[in-house]
Short mmCIF file of C-alpha atoms in Angstrom, two decimals:
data_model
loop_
_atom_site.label_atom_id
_atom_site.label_comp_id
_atom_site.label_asym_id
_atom_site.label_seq_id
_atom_site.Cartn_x
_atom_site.Cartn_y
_atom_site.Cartn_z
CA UNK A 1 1.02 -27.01 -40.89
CA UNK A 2 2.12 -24.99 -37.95
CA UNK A 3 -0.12 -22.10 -37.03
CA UNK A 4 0.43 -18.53 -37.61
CA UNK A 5 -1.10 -16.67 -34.55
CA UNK A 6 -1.63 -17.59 -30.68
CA UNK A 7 -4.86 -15.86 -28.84
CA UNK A 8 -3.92 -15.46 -25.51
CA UNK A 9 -6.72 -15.70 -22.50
CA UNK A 10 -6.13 -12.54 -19.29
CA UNK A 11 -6.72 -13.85 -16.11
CA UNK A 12 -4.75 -17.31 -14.86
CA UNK A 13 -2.83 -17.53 -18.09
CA UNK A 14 -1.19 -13.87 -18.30
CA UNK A 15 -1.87 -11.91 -14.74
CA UNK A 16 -2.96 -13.23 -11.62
CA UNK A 17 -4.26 -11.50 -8.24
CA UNK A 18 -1.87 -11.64 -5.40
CA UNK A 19 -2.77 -13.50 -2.68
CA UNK A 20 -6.52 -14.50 -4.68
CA UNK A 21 -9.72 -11.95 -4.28
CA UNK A 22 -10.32 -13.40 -0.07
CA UNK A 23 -7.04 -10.87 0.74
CA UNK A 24 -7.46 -8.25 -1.65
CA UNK A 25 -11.60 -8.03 -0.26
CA UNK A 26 -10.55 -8.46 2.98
CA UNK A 27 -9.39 -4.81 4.04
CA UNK A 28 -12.62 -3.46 2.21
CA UNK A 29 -15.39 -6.59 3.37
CA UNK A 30 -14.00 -7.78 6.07
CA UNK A 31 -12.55 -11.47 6.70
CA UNK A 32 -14.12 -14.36 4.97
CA UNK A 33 -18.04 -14.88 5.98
CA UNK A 34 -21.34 -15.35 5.06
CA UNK A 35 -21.86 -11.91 4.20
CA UNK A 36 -18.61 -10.94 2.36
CA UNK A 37 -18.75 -13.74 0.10
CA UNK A 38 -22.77 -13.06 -0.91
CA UNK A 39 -21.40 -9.69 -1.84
CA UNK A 40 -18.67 -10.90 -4.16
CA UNK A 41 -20.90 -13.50 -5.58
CA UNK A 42 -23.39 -10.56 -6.47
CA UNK A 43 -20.51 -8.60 -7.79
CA UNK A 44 -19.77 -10.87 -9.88
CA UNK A 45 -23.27 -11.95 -11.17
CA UNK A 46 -24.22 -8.22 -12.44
CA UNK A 47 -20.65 -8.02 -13.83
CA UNK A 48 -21.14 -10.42 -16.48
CA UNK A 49 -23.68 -7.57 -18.39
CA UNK A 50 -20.57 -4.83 -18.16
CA UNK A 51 -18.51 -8.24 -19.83
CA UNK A 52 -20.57 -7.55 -22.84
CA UNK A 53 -20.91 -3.90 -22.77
CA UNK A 54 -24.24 -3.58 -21.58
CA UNK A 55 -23.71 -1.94 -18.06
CA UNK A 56 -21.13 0.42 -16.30
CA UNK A 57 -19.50 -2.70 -13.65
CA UNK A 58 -18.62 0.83 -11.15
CA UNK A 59 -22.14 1.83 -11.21
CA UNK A 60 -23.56 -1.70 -10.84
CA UNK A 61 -21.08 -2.43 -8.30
CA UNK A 62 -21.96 0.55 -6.44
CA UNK A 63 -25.42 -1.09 -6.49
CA UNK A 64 -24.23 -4.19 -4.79
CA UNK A 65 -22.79 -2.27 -2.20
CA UNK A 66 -25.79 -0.19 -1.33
CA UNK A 67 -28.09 -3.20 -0.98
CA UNK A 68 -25.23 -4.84 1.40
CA UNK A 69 -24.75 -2.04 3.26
CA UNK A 70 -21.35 -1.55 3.20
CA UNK A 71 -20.29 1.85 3.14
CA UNK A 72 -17.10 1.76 0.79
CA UNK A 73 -16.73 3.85 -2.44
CA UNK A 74 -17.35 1.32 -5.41
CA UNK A 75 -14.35 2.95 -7.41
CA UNK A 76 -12.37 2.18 -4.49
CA UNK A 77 -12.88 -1.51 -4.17
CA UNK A 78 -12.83 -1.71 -7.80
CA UNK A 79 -9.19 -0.86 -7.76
CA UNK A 80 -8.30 -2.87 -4.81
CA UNK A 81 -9.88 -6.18 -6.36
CA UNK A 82 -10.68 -5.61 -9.95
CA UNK A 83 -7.19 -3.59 -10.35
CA UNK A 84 -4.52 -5.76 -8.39
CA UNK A 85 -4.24 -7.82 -10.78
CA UNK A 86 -0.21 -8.31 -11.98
CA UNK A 87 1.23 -9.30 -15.00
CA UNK A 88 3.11 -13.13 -14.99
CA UNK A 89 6.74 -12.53 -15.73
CA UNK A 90 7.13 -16.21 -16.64
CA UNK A 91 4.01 -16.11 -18.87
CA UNK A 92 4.98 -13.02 -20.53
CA UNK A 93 8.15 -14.90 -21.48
CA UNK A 94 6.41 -17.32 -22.57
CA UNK A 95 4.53 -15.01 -25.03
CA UNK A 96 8.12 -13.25 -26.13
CA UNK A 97 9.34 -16.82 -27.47
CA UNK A 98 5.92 -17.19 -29.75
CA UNK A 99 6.66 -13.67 -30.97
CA UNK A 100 9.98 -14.57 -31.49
CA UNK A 101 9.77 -17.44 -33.55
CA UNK A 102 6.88 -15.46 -35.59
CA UNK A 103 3.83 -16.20 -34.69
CA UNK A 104 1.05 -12.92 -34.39
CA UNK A 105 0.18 -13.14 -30.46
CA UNK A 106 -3.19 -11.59 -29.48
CA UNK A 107 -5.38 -11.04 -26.61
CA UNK A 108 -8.55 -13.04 -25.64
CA UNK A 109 -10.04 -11.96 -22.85
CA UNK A 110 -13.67 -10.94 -21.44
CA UNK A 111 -13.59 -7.76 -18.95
CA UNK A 112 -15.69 -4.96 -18.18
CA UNK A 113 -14.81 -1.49 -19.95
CA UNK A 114 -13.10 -0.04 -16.46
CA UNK A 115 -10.88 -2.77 -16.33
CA UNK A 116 -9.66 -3.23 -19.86
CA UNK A 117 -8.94 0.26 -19.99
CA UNK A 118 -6.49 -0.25 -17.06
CA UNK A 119 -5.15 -3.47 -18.78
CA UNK A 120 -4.72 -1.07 -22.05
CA UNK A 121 -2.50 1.49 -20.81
CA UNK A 122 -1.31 0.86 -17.31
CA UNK A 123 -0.41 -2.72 -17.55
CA UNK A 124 0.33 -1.98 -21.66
CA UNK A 125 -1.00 -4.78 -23.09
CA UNK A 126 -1.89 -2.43 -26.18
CA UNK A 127 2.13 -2.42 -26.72
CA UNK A 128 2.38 -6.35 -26.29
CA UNK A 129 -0.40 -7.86 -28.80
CA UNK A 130 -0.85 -7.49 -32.23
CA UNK A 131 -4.75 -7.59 -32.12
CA UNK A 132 -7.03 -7.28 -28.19
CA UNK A 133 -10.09 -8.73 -28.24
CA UNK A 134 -11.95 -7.63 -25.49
CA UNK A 135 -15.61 -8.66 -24.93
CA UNK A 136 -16.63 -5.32 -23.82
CA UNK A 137 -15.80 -4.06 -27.38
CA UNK A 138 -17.22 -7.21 -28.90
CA UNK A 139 -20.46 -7.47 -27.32
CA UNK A 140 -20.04 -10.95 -26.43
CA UNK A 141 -18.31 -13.38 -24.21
CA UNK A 142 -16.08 -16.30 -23.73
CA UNK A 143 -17.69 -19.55 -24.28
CA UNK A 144 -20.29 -17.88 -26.64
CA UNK A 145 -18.98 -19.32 -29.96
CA UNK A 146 -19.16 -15.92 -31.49
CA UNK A 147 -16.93 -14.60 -29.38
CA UNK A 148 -14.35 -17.02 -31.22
CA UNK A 149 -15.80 -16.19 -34.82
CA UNK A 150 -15.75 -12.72 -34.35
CA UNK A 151 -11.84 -12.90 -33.12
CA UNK A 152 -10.50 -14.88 -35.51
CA UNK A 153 -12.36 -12.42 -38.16
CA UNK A 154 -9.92 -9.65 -36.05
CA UNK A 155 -7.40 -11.29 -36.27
CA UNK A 156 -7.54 -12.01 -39.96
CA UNK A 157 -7.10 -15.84 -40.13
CA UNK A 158 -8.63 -19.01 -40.59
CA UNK A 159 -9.78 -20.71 -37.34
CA UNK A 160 -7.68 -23.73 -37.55
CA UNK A 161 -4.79 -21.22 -38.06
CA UNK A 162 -5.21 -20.16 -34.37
CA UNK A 163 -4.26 -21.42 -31.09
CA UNK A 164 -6.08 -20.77 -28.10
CA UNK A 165 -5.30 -20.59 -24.51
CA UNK A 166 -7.11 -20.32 -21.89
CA UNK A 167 -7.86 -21.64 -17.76
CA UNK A 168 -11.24 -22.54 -18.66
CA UNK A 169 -11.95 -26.16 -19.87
CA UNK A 170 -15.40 -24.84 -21.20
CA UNK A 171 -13.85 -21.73 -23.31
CA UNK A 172 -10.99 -24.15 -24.75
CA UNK A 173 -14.05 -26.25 -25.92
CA UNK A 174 -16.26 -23.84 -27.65
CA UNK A 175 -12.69 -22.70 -29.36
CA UNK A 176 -12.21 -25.95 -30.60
CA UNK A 177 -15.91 -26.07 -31.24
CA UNK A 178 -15.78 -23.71 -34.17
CA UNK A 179 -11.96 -24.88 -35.55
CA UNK A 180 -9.50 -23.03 -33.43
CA UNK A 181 -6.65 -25.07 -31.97
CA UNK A 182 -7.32 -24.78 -28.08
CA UNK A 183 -4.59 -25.17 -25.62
CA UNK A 184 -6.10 -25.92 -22.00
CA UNK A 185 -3.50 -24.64 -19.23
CA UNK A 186 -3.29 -22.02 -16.03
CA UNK A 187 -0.21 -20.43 -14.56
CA UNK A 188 -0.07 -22.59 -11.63
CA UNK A 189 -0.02 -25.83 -14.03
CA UNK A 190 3.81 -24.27 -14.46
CA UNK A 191 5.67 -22.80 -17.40
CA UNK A 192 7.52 -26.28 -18.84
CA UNK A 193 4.11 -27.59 -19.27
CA UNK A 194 2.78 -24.63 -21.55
CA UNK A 195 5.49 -25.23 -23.72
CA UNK A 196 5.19 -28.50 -24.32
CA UNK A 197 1.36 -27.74 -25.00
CA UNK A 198 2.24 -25.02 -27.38
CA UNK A 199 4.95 -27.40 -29.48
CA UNK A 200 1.95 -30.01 -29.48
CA UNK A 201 -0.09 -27.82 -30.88
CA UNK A 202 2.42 -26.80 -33.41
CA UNK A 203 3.34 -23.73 -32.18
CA UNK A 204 7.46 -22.67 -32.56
CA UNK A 205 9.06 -20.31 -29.47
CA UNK A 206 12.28 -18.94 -30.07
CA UNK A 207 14.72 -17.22 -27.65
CA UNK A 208 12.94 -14.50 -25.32
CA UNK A 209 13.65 -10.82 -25.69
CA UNK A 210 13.15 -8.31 -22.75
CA UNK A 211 9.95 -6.09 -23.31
CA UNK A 212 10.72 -2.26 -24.64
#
């Protein structure tokens, strides 16, 4: 039977940063070294509590900065990194097809409160899914198996009634893990590929329609 609704992953599938997060830091850290890239790995260590709604991610990375001694306004290097990120025409075409042929299409993603807001209402994601599942909101994260139980709940449907997709082997297992249909792909594995993953995994696309 083919499935009703797609879940959609954020980063790699959807939206990608420019140039990766070495050029976006650079202006702001400095090039490539030692020290820049112990910063981002901090940065991204005491982001994964704002990923569940536990923290504020400015105020934590605001932290990080202080103890590195760099003397740059969190909330700007927040937008410069956490912010640049740009929607995938291709993948958003992509998405249009699976809408199309009448699937529900939803959003999977973990982020930081900041962040999804931005993804919300200034890349309108809001106005492209049917259901967002944030982590943030949920209180838990991709690969935690809840994460997946509590989205499908969202959603309305029975696991094996969903398809996943996501960059991350280990999220596309724990998907799979508790019945979803998981669909293992990135943007730079190209666009002909995802559809012929999505028509393996039952899923119909029909002809894309412009956004708006």
């Amino acid at each position: 039977m083919s499935p009703r609704h797609v879940l959609w992953d954020a980063d790699g599938v959807l939206q990608s940063l420019p140039g990766g997060w070495e050029r976006a830091a650079a202006p702001w850290l400095g090039e490539r070294d030692e020290a820049s890239e112990a910063l981002l790995r901090e940065a991204v260590a005491v982001e994964r509590e704002a990923l569940v709604g536990r923290s504020d991610f400015l105020a934590d990375l605001a932290g990080v900065l202080e103890r590195h001694g760099v003397d740059v306004p969190a909330r700007d290097l927040h937008a410069a990194i956490w912010l640049a990120t740009e929607p995938d025409a291709a993948s958003w075409a992509v998405v249009e097809r699976v809408r199309a042929a009448g699937h529900g299409v939803h959003l999977g993603t973990n982020q930081e409160a900041h962040r999804a807001a931005h993804m919300r209402t200034v890349l309108g994601y809001d106005e492209r899914f049917d259901v967002s599942v944030y982590s943030c909101d949920l209180g838990v994260a991709k690969p935690d198996p809840a994460y997946f139980e509590r989205a499908v709940a969202m959603i309305g449907a029975d696991p094996d009634d969903v398809v996943f997709v996501d960059d991350r082997a280990d999220n596309v297992a724990s998907a799979c893990g508790v019945g979803l249909r998981g669909v293992h792909w990135t943007i730079t594995d190209g666009h002909e590929r995802l559809v012929s993953l999505l028509r393996g995994a039952g899923v119909r696309l029909g002809q894309a329609r412009p956004h708006g």
